CSV table of C-alpha atoms and ligand atoms in Angstrom, one decimal:
chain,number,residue,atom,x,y,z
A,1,UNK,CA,0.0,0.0,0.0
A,2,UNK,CA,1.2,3.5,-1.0
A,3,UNK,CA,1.6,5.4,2.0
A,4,UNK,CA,0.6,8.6,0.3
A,5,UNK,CA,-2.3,7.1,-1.6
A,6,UNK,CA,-5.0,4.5,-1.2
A,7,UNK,CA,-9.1,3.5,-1.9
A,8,UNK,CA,-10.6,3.7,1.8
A,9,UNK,CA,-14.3,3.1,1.9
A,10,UNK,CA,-16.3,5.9,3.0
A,11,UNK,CA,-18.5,3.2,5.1
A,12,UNK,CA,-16.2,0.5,7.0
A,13,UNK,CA,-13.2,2.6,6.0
A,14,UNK,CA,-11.2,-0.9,4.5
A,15,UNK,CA,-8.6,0.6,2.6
A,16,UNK,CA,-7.6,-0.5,-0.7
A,17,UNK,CA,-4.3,0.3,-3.3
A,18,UNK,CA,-5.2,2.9,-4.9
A,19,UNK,CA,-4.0,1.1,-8.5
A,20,UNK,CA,-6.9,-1.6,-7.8
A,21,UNK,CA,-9.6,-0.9,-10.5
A,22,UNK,CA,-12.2,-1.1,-7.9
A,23,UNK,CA,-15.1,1.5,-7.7
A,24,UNK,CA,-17.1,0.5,-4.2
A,25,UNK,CA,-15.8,-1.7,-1.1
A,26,UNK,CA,-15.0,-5.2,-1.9
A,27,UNK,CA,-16.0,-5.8,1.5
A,28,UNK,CA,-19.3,-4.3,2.0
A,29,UNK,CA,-19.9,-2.6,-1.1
A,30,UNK,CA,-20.2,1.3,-0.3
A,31,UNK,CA,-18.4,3.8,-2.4
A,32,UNK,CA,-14.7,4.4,-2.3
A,33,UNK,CA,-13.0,7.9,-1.5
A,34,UNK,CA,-9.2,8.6,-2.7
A,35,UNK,CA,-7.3,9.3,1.0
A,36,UNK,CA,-4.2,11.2,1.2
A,37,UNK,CA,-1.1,10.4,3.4
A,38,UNK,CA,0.8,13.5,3.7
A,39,UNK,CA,-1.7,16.8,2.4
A,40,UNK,CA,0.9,19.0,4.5
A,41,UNK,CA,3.0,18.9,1.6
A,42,UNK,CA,0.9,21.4,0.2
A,43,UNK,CA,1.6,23.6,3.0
A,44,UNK,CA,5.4,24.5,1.6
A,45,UNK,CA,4.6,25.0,-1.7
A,46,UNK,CA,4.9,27.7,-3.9
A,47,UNK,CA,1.7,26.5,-5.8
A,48,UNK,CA,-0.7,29.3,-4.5
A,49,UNK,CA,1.2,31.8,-6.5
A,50,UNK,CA,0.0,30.1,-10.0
A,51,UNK,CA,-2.9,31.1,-12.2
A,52,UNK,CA,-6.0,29.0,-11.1
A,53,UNK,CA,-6.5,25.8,-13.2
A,54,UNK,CA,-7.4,22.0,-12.0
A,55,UNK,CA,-3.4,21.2,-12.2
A,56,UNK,CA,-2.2,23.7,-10.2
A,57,UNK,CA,-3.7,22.0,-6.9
A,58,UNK,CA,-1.8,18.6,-7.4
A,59,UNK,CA,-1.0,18.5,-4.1
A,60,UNK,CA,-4.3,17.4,-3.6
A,61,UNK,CA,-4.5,15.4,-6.4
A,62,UNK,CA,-3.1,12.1,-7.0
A,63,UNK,CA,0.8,12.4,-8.7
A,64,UNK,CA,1.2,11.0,-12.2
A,65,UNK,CA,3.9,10.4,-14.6
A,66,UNK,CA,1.8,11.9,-17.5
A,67,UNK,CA,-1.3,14.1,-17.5
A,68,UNK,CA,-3.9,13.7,-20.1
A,69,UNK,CA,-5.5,17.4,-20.1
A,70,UNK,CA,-7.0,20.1,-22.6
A,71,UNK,CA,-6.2,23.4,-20.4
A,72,UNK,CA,-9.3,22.5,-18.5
A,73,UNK,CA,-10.6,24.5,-15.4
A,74,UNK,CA,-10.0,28.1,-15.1
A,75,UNK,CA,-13.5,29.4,-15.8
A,76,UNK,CA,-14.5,32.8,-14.4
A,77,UNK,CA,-16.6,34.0,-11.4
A,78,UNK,CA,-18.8,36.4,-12.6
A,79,UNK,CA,-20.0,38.7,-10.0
A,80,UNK,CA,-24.0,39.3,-10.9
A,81,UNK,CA,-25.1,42.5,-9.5
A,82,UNK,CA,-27.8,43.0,-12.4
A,83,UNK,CA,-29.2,39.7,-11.0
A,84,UNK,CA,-28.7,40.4,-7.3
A,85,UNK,CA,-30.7,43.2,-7.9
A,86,UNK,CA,-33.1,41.5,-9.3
A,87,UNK,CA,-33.6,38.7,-6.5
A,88,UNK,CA,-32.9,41.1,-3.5
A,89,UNK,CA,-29.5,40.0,-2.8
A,90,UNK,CA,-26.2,41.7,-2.7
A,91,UNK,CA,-23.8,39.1,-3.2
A,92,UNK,CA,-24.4,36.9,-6.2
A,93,UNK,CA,-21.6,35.0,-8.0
A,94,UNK,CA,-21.6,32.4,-10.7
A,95,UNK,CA,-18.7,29.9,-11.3
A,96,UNK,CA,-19.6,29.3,-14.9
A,97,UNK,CA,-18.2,25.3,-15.8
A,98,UNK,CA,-19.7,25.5,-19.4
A,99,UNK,CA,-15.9,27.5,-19.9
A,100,UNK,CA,-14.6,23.9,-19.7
A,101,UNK,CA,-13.4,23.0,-23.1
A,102,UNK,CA,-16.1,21.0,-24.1
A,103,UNK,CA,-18.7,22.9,-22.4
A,104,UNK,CA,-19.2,21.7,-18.8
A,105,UNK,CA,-17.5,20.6,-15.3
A,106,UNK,CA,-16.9,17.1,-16.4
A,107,UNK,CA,-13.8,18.2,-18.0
A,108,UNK,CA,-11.9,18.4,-14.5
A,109,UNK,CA,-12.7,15.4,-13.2
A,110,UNK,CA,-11.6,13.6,-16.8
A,111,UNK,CA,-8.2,15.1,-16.6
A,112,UNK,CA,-7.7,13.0,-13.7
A,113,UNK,CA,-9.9,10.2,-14.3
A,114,UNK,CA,-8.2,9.8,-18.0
A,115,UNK,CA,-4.8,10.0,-16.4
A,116,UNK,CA,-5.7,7.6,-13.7
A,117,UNK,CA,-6.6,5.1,-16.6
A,118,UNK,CA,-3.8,5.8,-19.0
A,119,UNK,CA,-1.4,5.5,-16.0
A,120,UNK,CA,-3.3,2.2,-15.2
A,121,UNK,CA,-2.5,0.9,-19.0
A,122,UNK,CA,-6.1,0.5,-19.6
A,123,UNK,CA,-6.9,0.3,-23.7
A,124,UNK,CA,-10.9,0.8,-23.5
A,125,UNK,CA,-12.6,3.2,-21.5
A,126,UNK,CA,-16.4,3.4,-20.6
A,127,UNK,CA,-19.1,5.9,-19.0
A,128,UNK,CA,-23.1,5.5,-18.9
A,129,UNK,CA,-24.0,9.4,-19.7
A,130,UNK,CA,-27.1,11.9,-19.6
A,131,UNK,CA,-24.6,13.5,-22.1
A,132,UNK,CA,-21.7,15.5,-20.9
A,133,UNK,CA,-20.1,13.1,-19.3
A,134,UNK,CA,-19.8,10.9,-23.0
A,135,UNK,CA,-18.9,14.3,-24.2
A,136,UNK,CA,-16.0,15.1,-22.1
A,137,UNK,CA,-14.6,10.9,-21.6
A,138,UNK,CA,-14.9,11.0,-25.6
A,139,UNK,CA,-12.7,14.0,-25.7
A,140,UNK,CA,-10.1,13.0,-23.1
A,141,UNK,CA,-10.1,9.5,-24.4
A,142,UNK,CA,-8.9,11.1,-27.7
A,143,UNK,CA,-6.5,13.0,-26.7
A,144,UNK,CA,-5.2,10.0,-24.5
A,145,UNK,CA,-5.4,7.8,-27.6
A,146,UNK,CA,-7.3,5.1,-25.6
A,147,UNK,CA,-10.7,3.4,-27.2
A,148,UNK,CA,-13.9,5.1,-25.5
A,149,UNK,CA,-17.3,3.3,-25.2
A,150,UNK,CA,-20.2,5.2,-23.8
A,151,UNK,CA,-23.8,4.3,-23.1
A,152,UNK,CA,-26.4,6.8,-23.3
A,153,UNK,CA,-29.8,6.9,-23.1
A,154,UNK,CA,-31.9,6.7,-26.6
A,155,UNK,CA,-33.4,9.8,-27.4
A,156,UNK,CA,-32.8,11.6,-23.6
A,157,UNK,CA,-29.5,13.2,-24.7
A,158,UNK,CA,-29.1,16.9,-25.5
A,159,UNK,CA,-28.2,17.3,-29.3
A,160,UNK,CA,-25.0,19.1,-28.7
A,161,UNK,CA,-23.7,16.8,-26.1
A,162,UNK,CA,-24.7,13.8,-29.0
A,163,UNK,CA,-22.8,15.7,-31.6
A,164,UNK,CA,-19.9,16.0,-29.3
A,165,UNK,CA,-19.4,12.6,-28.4
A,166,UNK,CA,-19.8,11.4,-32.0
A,167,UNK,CA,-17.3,14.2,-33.3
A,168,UNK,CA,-14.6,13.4,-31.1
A,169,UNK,CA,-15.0,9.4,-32.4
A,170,UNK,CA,-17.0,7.3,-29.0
A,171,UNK,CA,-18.4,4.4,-29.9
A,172,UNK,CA,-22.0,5.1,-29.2
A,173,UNK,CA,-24.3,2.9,-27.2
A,174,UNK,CA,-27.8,4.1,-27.2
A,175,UNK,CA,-29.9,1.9,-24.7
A,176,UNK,CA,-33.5,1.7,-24.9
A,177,UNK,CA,-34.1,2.9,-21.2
A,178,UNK,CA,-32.9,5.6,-19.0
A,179,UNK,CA,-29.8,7.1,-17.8
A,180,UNK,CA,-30.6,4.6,-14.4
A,181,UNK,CA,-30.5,1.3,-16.7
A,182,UNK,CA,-27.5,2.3,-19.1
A,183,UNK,CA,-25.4,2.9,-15.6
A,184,UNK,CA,-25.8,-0.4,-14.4
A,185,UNK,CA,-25.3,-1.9,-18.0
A,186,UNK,CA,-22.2,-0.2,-18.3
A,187,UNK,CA,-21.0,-1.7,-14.8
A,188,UNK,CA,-21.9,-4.8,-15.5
A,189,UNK,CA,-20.4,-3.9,-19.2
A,190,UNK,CA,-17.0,-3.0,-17.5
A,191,UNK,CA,-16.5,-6.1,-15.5
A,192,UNK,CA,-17.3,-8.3,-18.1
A,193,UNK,CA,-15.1,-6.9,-20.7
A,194,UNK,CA,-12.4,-5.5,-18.7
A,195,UNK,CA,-13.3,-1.8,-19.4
A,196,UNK,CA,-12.2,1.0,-17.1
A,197,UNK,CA,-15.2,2.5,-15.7
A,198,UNK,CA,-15.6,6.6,-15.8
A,199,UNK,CA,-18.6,7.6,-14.1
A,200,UNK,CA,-18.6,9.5,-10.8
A,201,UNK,CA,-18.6,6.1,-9.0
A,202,UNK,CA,-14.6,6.5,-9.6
A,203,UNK,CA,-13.2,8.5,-6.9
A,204,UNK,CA,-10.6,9.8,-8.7
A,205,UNK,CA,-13.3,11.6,-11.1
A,206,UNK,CA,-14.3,13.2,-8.5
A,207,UNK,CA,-10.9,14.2,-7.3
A,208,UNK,CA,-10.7,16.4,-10.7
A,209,UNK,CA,-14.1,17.8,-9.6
A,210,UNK,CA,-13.2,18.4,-6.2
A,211,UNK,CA,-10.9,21.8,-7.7
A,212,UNK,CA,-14.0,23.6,-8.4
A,213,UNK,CA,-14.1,24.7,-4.7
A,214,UNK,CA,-10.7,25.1,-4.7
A,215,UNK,CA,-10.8,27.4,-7.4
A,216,UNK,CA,-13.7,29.2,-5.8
A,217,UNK,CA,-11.7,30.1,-2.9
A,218,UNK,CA,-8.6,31.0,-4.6
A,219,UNK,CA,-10.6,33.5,-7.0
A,220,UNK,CA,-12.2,35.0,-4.0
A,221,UNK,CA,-8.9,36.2,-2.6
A,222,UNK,CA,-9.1,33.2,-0.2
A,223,UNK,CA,-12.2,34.0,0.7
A,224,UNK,CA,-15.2,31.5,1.6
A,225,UNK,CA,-17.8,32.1,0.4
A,226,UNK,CA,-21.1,31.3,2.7
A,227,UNK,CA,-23.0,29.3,0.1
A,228,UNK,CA,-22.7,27.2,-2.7
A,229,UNK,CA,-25.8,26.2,-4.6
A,230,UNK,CA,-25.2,23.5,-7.5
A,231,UNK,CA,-27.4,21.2,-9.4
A,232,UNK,CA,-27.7,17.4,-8.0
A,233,UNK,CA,-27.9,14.5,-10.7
A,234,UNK,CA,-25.9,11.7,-10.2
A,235,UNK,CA,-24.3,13.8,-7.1
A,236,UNK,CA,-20.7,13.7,-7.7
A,237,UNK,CA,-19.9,16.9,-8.0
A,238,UNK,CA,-21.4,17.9,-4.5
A,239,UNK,CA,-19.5,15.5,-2.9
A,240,UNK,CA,-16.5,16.0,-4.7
A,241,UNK,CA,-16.3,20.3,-3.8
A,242,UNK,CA,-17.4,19.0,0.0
A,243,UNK,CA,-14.8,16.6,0.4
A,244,UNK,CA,-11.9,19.0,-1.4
A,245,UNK,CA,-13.2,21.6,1.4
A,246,UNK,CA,-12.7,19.0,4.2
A,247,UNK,CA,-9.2,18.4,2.9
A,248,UNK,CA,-8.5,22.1,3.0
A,249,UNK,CA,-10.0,22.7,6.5
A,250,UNK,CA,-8.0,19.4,7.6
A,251,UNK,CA,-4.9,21.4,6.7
A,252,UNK,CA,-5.7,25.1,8.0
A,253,UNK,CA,-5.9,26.1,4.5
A,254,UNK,CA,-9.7,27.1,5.5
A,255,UNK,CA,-11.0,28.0,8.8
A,256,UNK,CA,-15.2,27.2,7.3
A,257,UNK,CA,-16.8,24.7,4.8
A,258,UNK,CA,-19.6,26.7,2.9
A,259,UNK,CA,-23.1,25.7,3.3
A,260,UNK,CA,-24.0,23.0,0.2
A,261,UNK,CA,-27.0,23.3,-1.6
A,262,UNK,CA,-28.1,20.8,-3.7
A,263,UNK,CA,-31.1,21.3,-6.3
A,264,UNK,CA,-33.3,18.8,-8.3
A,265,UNK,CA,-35.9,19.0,-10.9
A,266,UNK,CA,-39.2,18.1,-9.4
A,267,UNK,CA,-39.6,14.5,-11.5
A,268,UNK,CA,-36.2,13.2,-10.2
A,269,UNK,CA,-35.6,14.3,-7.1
A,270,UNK,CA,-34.5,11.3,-4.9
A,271,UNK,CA,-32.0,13.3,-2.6
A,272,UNK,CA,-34.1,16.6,-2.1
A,273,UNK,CA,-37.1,14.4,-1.2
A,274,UNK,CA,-35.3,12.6,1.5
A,275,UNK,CA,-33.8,16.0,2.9
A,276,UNK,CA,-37.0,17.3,2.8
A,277,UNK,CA,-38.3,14.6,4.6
A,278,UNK,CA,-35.6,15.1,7.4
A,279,UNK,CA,-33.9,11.7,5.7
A,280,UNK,CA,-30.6,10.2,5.6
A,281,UNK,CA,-31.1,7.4,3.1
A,282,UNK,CA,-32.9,7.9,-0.3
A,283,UNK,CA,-35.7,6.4,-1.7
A,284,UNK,CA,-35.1,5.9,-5.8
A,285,UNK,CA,-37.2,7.2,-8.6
A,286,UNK,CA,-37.9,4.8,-11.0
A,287,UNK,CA,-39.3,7.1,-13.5
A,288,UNK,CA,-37.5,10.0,-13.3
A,289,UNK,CA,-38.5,13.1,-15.6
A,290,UNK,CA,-37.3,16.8,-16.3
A,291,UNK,CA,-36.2,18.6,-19.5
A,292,UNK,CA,-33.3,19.2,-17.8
A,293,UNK,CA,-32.2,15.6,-19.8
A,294,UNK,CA,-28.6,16.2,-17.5
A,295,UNK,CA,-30.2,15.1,-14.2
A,296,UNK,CA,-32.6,13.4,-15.3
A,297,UNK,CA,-31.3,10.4,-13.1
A,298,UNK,CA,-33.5,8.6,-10.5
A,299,UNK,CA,-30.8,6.5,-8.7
A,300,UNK,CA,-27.6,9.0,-7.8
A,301,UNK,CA,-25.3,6.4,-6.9
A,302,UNK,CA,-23.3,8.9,-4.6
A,303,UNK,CA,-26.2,9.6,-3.0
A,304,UNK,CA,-24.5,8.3,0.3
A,305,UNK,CA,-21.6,10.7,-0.3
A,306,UNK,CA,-24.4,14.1,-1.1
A,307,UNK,CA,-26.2,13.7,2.2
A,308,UNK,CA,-22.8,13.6,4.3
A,309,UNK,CA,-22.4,16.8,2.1
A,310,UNK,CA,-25.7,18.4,2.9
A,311,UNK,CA,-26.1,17.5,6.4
A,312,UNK,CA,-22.2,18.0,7.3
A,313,UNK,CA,-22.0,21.2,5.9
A,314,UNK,CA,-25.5,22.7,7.6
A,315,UNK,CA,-26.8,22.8,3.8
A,316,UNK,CA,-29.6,21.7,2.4
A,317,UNK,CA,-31.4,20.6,-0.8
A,318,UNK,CA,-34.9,21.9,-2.9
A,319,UNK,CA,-36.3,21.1,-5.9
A,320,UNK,CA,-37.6,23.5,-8.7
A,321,UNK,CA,-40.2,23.0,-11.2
A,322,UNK,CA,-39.5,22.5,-15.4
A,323,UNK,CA,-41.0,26.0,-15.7
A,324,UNK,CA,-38.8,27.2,-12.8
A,325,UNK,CA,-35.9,26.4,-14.5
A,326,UNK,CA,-36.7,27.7,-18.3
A,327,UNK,CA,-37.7,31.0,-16.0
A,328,UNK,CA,-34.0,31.2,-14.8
A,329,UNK,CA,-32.2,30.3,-18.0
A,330,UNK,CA,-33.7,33.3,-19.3
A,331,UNK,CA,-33.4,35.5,-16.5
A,332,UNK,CA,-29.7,34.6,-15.7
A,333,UNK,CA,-29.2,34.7,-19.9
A,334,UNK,CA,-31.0,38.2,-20.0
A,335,UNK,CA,-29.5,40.3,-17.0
A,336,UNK,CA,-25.8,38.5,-17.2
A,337,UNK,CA,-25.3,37.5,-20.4
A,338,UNK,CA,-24.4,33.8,-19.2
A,339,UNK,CA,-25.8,31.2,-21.4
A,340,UNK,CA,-26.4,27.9,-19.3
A,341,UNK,CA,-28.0,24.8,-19.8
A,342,UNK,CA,-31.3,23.9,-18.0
A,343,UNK,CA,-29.8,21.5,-15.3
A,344,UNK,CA,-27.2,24.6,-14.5
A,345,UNK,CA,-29.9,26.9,-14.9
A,346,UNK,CA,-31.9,25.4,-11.3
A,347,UNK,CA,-29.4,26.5,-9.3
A,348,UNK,CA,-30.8,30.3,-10.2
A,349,UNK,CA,-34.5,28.8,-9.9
A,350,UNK,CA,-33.2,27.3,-6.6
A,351,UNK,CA,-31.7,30.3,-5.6
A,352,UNK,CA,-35.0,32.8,-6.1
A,353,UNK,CA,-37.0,29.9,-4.0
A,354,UNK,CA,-34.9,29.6,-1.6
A,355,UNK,CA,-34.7,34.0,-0.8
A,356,UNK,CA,-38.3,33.7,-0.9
A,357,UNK,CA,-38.7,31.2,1.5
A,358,UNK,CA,-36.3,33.2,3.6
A,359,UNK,CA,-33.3,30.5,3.9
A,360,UNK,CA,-31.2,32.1,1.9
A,361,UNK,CA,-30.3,36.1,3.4
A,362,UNK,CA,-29.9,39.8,1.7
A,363,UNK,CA,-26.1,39.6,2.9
A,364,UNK,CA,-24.9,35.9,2.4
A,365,UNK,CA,-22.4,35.6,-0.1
A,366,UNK,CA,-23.7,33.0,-2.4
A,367,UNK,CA,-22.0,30.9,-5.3
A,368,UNK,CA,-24.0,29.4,-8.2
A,369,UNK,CA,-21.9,26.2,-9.9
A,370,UNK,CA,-23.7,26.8,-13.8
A,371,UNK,CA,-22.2,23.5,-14.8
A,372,UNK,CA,-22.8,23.0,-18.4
A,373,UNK,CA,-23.1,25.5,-21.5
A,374,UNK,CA,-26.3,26.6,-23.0
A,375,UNK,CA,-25.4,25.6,-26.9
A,376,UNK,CA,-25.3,22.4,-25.3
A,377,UNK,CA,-29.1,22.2,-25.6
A,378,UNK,CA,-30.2,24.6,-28.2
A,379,UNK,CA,-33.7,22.6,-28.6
A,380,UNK,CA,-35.2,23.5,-25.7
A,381,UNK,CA,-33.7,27.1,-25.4
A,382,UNK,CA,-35.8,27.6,-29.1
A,383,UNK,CA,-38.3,26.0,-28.2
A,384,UNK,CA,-38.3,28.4,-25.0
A,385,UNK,CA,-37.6,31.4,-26.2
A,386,UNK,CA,-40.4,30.9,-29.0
A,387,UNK,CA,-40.8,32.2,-32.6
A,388,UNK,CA,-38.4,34.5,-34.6
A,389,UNK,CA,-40.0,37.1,-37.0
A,390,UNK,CA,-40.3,36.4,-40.7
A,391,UNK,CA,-39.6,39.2,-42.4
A,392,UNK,CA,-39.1,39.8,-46.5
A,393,UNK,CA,-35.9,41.4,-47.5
A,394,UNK,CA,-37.7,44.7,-48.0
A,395,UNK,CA,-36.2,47.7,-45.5
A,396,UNK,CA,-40.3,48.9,-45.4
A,397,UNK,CA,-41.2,45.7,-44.0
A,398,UNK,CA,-38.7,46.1,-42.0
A,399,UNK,CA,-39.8,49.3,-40.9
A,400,UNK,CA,-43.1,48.3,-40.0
A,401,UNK,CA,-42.0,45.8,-38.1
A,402,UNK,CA,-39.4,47.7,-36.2
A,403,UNK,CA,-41.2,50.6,-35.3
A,404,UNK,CA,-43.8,48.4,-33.1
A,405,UNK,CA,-40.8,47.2,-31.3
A,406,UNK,CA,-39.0,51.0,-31.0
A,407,UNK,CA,-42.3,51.7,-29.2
A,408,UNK,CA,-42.0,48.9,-26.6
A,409,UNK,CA,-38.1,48.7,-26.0
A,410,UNK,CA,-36.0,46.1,-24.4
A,411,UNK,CA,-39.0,43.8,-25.1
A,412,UNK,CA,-36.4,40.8,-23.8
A,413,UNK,CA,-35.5,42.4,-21.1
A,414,UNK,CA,-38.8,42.2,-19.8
A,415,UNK,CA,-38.9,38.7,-18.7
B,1,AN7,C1,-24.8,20.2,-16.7
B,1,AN7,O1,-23.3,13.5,-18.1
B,1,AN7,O2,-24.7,12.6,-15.1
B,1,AN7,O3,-24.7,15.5,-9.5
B,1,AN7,O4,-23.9,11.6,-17.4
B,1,AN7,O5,-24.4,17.4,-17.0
B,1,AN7,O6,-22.3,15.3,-10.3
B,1,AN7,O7,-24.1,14.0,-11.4
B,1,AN7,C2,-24.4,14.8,-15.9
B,1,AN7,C3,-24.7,15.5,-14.8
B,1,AN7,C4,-25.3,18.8,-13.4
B,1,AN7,C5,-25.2,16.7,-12.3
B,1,AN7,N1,-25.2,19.7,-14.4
B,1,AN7,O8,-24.0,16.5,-11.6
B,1,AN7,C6,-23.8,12.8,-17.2
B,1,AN7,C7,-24.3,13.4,-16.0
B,1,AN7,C8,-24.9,19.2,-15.6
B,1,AN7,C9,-24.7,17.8,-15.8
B,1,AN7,C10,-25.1,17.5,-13.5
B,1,AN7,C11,-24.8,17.0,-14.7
B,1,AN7,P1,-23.8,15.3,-10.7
């Protein structure tokens, strides 16, 4: 056993080497977390003094001979005070992961993930997907030169996410059922055929993820901020920024762990309902539904890992309605300029309950994690947004048609 790194199961804390391709306890079958011997190295480094990117926390991260990456993480915090204004808050950021390079948050937990598998000598690599995921594994995989299988959910996947994963050359699985089914086909898939497994069940996915709090932090002037709202699908990624937080208070780097938020759409909302219900174990959603196709998952398989994250930090989790969230896109699209998907968009829809219902205050410094780009879905943002105006190539016509909206201006801005 490598004294700096191991598997240790985040249930009967058996610890594992952390080359075994195992992705929950051999011995009682809970998930896996990657453990750390010595994080005080990270306390005489010169690392804080780089520019913010997944890479320049590795002493947090696992060390590898070679890194598979495509300049991922690094995306801005946008300070919103046209939509602070708006909701009756004063301190309103968004960490906006669609600047990943293909488009969301995936990215950073595929640098490492990729790596982990490269350095592991794996040939095939595999990944059930509501659609970024297969976007992001297919891109790494490429650029790692390793054979990418991904399983995806026929007819549930967001048409840019498709095209992605078909452009950068997966081979394309798409499963008559829903995200739910392909996840456990592609685990059963991976131990029968010796593929190496890359959804958020592998911890050291998550480590990648894990920098966005990092980065947060960092950007804040080492600030921490008081709340971080981010969607919930599979719920990887709030477990991954909690437990990178942990790490960091574990080591005096922070004093504080934010409060985590956690939001789902109303049809598949497993690990709100059991919050809501004072819960710490989840009841599954066999049928889950939203339009927001990216969490549109019924069975989070780190579910264990989100609660510790919601009850541990003082958090909590909400749902928001379909409507709710093509409400927000809009709103966050129209006083920020941020164009997010509809699963990244319910963290704004979550945010406007959540001041209403008076849990979230005027002063609290709040962070929404907009995971995933908008272009990544341009069907339902059309079909949203509504018609465009035919108009002949004639400059009267176009007269006519301007002057009605000269008299009523901004008309957008009105939503
Ligand atoms: C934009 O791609 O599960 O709670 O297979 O694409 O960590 O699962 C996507 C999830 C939020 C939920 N926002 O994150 C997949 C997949 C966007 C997403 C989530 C996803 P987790």
């Amino acid at each position: 056993m490598d004294p700096d790194l191991w598997l240790e199961c985040i249930n009967c804390h058996e610890k594992f080497d952390a080359k075994k391709m195992i992705y929950t306890c051999e011995k009682c079958g809970h998930l896996l977390d990657v453990k750390y011997g010595n994080l005080e190295r990270a306390l005489d480094g010169d690392w804080k003094n780089k520019p913010v990117s997944v890479w320049k926390y590795s002493p947090f991260l696992p060390q590898l001979k070679e890194v598979i990456s495509l300049n991922e993480g690094k995306t801005n915090l946008y300070h919103c005070f046209n939509l602070s204004d708006k909701l009756g808050i004063n301190n309103l950021l968004v960490k906006n992961e669609g600047e990943n390079p293909t488009g969301s948050f995936k990215d950073r937990g595929m640098t490492v993930g990729v790596s982990v598998a490269k350095s592991l000598e794996n040939k095939i690599v595999a990944c059930a997907s509501t659609g970024n995921t297969s976007a992001s594994l297919a891109a790494y995989a490429a650029k790692a030169r390793i054979n990418c299988v991904v399983f995806i959910p026929s007819g549930k996947i967001a048409l840019g996410k498709l095209a992605q994963a078909m452009m950068y050359g997966a081979f394309i699985l798409a499963i008559k059922g829903n995200f739910d089914e392909a996840l456990e086909l592609v685990q059963e898939s991976c131990e029968k055929f010796h593929m190496y497994l890359l959804n958020s069940l592998n911890p050291y996915r998550l480590e990648g993820q894990k920098t966005i709090g990092y980065e947060i932090i960092d950007q804040l002037g080492w600030q921490v901020p008081d709340t971080i709202i981010l969607p919930i699908g599979n719920a990887g990624n709030i477990s991954a920024i909690y437990k990178g937080l942990l790490e960091w208070r574990e080591i005096g780097l922070i004093d504080r762990i934010p409060r985590m938020i956690g939001i789902q759409a109303e049809g598949s909302a497993p690990i709100a309902n059991a919050y809501k219900r004072g819960e710490k174990t989840v009841t599954f959603v066999e049928k889950p539904e939203t339009l927001a196709t990216a969490i549109r998952i019924g069975k989070p398989v780190n579910w264990e890992k989100a609660i510790r994250a919601i009850y541990g930090s003082e958090g909590l989790a909400d749902t928001v309605s379909d409507a709710e969230i093509l409400e927000a896109q809009k709103t966050l699209a129209r006083t920020e300029g941020i164009f997010v998907e509809p699963a990244s968009a319910s963290t704004i829809a979550g945010l406007k309950k959540l001041i209403e219902k008076g849990e979230i205050e005027r002063d609290e410094r709040v962070v929404c994690v907009t995971t995933g780009h908008g272009l990544k879905d341009p069907d339902t943002a059309i079909k949203s947004c509504g018609e465009t105006i035919q108009v002949e190539a004639d400059i009267n016509e176009i007269e006519k048609i301007l002057s009605k909206i000269i008299e009523k201006p901004m008309v957008a801005h009105a939503v």
